[in-house]
Coordinates of C-alpha atoms in Angstrom, one line a residue:
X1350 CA 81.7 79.9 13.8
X1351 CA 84.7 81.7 11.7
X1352 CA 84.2 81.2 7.8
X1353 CA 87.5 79.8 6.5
X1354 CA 88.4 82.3 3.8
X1355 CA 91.6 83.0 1.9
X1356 CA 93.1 86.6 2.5
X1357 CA 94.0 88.2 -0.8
X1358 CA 97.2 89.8 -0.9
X1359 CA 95.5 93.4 -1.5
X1360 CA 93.5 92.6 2.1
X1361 CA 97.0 91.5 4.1
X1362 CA 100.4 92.7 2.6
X1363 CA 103.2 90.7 3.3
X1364 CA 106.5 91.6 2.3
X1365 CA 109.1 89.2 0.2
X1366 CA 111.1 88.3 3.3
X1367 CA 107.8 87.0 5.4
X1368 CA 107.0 90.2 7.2
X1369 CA 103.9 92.4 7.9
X1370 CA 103.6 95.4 5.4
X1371 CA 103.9 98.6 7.9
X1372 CA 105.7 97.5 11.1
X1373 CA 108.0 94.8 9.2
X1374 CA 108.3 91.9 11.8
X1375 CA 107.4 88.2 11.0
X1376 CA 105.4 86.0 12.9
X1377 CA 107.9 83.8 14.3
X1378 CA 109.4 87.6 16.3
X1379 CA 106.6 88.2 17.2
X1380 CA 105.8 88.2 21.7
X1381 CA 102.6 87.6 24.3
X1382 CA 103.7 90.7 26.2
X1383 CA 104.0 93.7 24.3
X1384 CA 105.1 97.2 25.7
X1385 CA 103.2 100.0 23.1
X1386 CA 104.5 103.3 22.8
X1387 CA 104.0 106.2 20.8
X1388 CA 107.2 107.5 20.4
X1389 CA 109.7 105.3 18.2
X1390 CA 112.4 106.8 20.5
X1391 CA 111.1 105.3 23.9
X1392 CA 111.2 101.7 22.2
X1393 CA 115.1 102.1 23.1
X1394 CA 114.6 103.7 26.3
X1395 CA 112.1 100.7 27.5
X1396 CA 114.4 97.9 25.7
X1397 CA 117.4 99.6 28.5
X1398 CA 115.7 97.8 31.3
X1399 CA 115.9 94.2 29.3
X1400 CA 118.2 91.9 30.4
X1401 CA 118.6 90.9 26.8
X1402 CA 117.9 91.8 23.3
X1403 CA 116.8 89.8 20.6
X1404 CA 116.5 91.8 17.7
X1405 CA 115.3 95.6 16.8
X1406 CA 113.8 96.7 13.9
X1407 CA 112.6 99.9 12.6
X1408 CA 110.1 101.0 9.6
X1409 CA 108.6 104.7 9.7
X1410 CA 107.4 105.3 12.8
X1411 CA 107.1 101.4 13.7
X1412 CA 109.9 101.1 16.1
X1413 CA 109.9 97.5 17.8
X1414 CA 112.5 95.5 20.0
X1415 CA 112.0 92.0 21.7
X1416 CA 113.8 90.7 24.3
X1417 CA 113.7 89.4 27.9
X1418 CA 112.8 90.9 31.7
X1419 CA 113.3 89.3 34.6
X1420 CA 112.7 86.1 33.0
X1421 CA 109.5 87.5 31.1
X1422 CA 109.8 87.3 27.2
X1423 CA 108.2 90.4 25.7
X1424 CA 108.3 93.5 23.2
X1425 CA 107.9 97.1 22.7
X1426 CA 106.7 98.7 19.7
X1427 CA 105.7 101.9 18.9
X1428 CA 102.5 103.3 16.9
X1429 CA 103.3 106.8 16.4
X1430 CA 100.5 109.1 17.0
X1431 CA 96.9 108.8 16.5
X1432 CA 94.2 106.0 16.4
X1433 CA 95.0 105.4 12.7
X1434 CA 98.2 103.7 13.4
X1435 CA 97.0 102.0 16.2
X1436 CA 94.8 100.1 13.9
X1437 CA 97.6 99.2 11.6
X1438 CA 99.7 98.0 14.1
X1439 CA 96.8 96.1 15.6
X1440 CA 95.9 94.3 13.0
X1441 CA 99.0 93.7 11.6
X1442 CA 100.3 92.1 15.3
X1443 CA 96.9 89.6 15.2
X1444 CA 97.8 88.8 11.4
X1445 CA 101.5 87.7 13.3
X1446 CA 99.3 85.7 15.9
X1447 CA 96.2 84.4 14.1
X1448 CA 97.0 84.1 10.6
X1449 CA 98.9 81.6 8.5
X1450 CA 101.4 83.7 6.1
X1451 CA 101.5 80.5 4.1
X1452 CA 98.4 79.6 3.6
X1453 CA 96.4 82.7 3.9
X1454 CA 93.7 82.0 6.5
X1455 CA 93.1 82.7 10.1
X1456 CA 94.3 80.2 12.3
X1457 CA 91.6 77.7 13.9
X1458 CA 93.9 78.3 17.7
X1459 CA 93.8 81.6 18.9
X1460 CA 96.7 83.2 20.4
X1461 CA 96.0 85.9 22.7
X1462 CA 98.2 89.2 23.2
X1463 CA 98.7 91.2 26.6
X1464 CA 99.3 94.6 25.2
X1465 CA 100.1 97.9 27.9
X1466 CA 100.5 101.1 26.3
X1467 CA 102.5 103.5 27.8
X1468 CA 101.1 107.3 26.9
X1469 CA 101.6 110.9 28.1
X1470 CA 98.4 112.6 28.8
X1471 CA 96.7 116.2 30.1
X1472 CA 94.3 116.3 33.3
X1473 CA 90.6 117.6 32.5
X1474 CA 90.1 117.6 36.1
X1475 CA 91.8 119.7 39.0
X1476 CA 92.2 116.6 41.2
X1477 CA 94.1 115.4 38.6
X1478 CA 97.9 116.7 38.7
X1479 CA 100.9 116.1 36.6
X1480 CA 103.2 113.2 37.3
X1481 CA 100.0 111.2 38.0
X1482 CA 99.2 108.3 36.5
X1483 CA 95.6 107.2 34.9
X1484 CA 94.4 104.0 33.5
X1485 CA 91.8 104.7 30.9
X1486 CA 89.2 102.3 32.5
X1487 CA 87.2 102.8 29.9
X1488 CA 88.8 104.7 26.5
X1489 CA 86.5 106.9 24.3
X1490 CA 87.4 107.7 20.9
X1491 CA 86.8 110.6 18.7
X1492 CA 88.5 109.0 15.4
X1493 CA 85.5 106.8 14.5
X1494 CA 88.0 104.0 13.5
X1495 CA 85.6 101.4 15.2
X1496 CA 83.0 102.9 13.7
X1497 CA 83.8 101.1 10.3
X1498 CA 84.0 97.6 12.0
X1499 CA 81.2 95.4 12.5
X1500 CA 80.7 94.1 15.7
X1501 CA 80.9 97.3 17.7
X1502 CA 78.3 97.6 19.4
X1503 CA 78.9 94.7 21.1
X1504 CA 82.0 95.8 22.8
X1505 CA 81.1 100.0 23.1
X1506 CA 79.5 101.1 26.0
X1507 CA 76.3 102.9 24.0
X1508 CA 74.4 104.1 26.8
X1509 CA 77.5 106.0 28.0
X1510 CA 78.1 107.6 24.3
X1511 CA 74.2 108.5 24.6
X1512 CA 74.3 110.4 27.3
X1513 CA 77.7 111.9 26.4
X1514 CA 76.3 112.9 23.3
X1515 CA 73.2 114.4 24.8
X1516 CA 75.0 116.1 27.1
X1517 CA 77.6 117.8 24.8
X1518 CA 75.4 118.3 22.1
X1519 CA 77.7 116.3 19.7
X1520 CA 77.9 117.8 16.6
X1521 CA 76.6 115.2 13.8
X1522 CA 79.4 116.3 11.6
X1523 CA 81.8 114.8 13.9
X1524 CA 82.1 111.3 13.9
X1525 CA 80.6 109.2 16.2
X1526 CA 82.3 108.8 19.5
X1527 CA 82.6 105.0 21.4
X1528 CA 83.5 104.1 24.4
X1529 CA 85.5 100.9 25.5
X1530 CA 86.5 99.2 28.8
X1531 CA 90.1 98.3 29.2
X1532 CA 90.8 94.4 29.7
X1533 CA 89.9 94.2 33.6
X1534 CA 92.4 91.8 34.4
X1535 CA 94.9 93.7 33.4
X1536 CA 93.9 96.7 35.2
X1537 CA 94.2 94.6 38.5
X1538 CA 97.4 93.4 37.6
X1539 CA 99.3 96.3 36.6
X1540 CA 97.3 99.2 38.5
X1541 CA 97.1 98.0 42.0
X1542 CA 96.6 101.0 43.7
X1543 CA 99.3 103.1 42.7
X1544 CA 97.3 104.4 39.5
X1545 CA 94.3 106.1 39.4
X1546 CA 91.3 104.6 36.8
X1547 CA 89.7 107.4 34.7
X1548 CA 86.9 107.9 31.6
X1549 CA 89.8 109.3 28.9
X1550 CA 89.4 110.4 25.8
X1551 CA 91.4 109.3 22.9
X1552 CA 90.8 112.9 20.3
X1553 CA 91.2 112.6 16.8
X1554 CA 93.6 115.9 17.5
X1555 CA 95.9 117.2 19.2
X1556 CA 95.1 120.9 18.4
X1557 CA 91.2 121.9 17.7
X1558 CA 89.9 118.0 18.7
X1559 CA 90.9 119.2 22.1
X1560 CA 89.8 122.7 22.6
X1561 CA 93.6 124.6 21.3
X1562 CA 93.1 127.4 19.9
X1563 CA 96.2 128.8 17.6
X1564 CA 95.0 130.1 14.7
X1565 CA 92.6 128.8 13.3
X1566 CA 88.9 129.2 15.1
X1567 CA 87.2 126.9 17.1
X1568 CA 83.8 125.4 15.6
X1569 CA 82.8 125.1 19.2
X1570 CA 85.1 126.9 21.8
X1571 CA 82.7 125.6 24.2
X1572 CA 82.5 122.0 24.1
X1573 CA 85.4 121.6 26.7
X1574 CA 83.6 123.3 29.2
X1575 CA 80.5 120.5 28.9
X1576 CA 83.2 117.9 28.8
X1577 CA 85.1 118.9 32.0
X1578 CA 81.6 119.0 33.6
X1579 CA 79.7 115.5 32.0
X1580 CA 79.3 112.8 34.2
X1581 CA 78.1 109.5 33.4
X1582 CA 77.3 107.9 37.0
X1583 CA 78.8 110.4 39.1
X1584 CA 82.0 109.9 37.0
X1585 CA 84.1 112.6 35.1
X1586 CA 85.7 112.7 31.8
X1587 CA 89.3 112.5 33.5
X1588 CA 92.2 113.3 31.1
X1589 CA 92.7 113.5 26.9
X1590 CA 95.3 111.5 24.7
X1591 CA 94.7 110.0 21.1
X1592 CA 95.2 106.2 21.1
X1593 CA 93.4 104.5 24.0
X1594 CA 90.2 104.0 22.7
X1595 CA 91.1 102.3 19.3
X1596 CA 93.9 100.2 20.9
X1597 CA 91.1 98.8 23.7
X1598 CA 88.3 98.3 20.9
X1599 CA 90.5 96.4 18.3
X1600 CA 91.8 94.4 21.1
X1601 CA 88.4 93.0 22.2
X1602 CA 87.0 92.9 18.5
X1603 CA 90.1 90.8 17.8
X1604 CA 90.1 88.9 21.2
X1605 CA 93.3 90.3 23.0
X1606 CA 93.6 92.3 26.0
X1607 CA 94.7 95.6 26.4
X1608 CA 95.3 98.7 28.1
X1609 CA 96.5 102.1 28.1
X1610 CA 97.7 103.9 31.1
X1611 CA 99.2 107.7 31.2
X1612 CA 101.5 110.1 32.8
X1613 CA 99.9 113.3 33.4
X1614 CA 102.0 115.8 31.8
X1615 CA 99.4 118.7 31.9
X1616 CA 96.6 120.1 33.4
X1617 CA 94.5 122.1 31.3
X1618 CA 91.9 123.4 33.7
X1619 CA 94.6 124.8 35.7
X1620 CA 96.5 126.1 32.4
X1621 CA 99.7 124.0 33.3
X1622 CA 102.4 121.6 31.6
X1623 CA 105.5 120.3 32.1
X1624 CA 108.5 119.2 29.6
X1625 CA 110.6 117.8 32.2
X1626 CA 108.8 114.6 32.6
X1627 CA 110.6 112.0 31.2
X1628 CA 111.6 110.5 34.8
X1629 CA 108.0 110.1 35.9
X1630 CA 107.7 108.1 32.3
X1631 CA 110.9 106.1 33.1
X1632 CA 109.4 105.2 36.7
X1633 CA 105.7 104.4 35.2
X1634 CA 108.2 102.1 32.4
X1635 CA 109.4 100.2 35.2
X1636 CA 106.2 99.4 36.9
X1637 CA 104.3 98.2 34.1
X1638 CA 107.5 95.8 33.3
X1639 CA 107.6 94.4 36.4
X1640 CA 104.1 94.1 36.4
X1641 CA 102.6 92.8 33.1

């Protein structure tokens, strides 16, 4: 059973005019269905296929707009890049839910959030092609974020991180990596069988994290290689981005549902990308709304 506690105002900031800190939306704006995306700039492209707008609001990279779809009331906000602001935007969307601003404790009825994000992503497999598009089934992260929460072992797949470890050699440096399932439900719902389910890792980089090499050295320019060819149950790592893991872990430590599914915009195995693929987002966009 939850402890009623009081949440100091240096735990949750709220701003003077009601609002979360960061992404600056109140609880009474706040939607069931919410669209995520990194880019701030896609929020407007998504909100183009609503039939009408409610508000839009904007703080850093916190981009969000509400409104309706075919009947469906909903939202898309973006994070930004990297697991770190997908925790603030996590929590701060459950404080909207699931606390009282007044009062300063958690709500004794749970809401419940449906949350899709929409990501670009590059292949780790050469079955895997660009303009596909990939659920990450289960997420694993590289940022440690979930590390730091109590609780997650309880929603990590450990003997899968065990044997990826193993496998890899993880270096100890590093932190920890954690795998977590995406909400099943939702994967029936919005992947049908048009999308493919696939192990993805969420790095904590966009560079080293996942094997570029500009400048600066690799510590190990081989770990790639053991990554393209682990597999856990006859399964391969399928594709990298850097927000799916966090986004799936907060949402089942918190009690929401989430996924994350990706265009394929390169394929590293085969030393490929492309920068014209905004209209296999738009057409992924378009699903998931009529979907979720």
């Amino acid at each position: 059973m939850e402890i009623e506690r009081f949440i100091p105002s240096s735990q949750l900031i709220i701003n003077s005019d009601n609002s979360a800190f960061h992404i600056h939306l109140k609880p009474e704006q706040l939607r069931d269905k919410i669209i995520m995306v990194g880019d701030p700039g896609r929020v407007s492209m998504v909100a183009s296929y609503f039939d009408k707008i409610d508000y839009d609001v904007s703080s850093r990279e916190f981009h969000a707009i509400a409104g309706s779809y075919k009947g469906k009331e909903l939202m898309c906000i973006s994070h930004g890049i990297g697991a770190d602001n997908i925790e603030i935007v996590m929590t701060e969307l459950d404080a909207l839910a699931n606390i009282d601003f007044a009062s300063r404790k958690v709500k004794k009825e749970k809401r419940v959030l449906e949350l899709v994000r929409i990501g670009t992503s590059g292949s780790l497999q050469y079955d895997l092609k660009i303009g596909d598009y990939v659920i990450a089934r289960r997420g694993m992260g590289f940022d440690g974020i979930l590390n730091f929460y109590d609780g997650r072992d309880k929603v990590c797949d450990l003997v899968f991180e065990k044997e990826f470890c193993d496998y890899v050699n993880w270096n100890p440096l590093w932190a920890r990596p954690y795998v977590v399932d995406a909400d099943s439900d939702l994967i029936q719902r919005i992947g049908r069988d048009d999308m493919l389910r696939g192990n993805t890792i969420a790095s904590v980089g966009f560079y080293a994290p996942q094997g570029r090499e500009v400048r600066l050295k690799l510590k190990d320019p081989e770990l790639i290689k053991r990554i393209e060819q682990f597999r856990h149950n006859g399964e391969p790592i399928t594709n990298f981005e850097m927000e799916s893991a966090c986004l799936q872990g907060m949402a089942k430590l918190l009690g929401h549902k989430a996924m994350t599914v990706c265009c394929i915009i390169a394929q590293r195995r085969e030393e490929d990308a492309s920068t014209d693929y905004k209209p296999a987002v738009a057409k992924l966009v378009e699903t998931v709304l009529d979907r979720i």
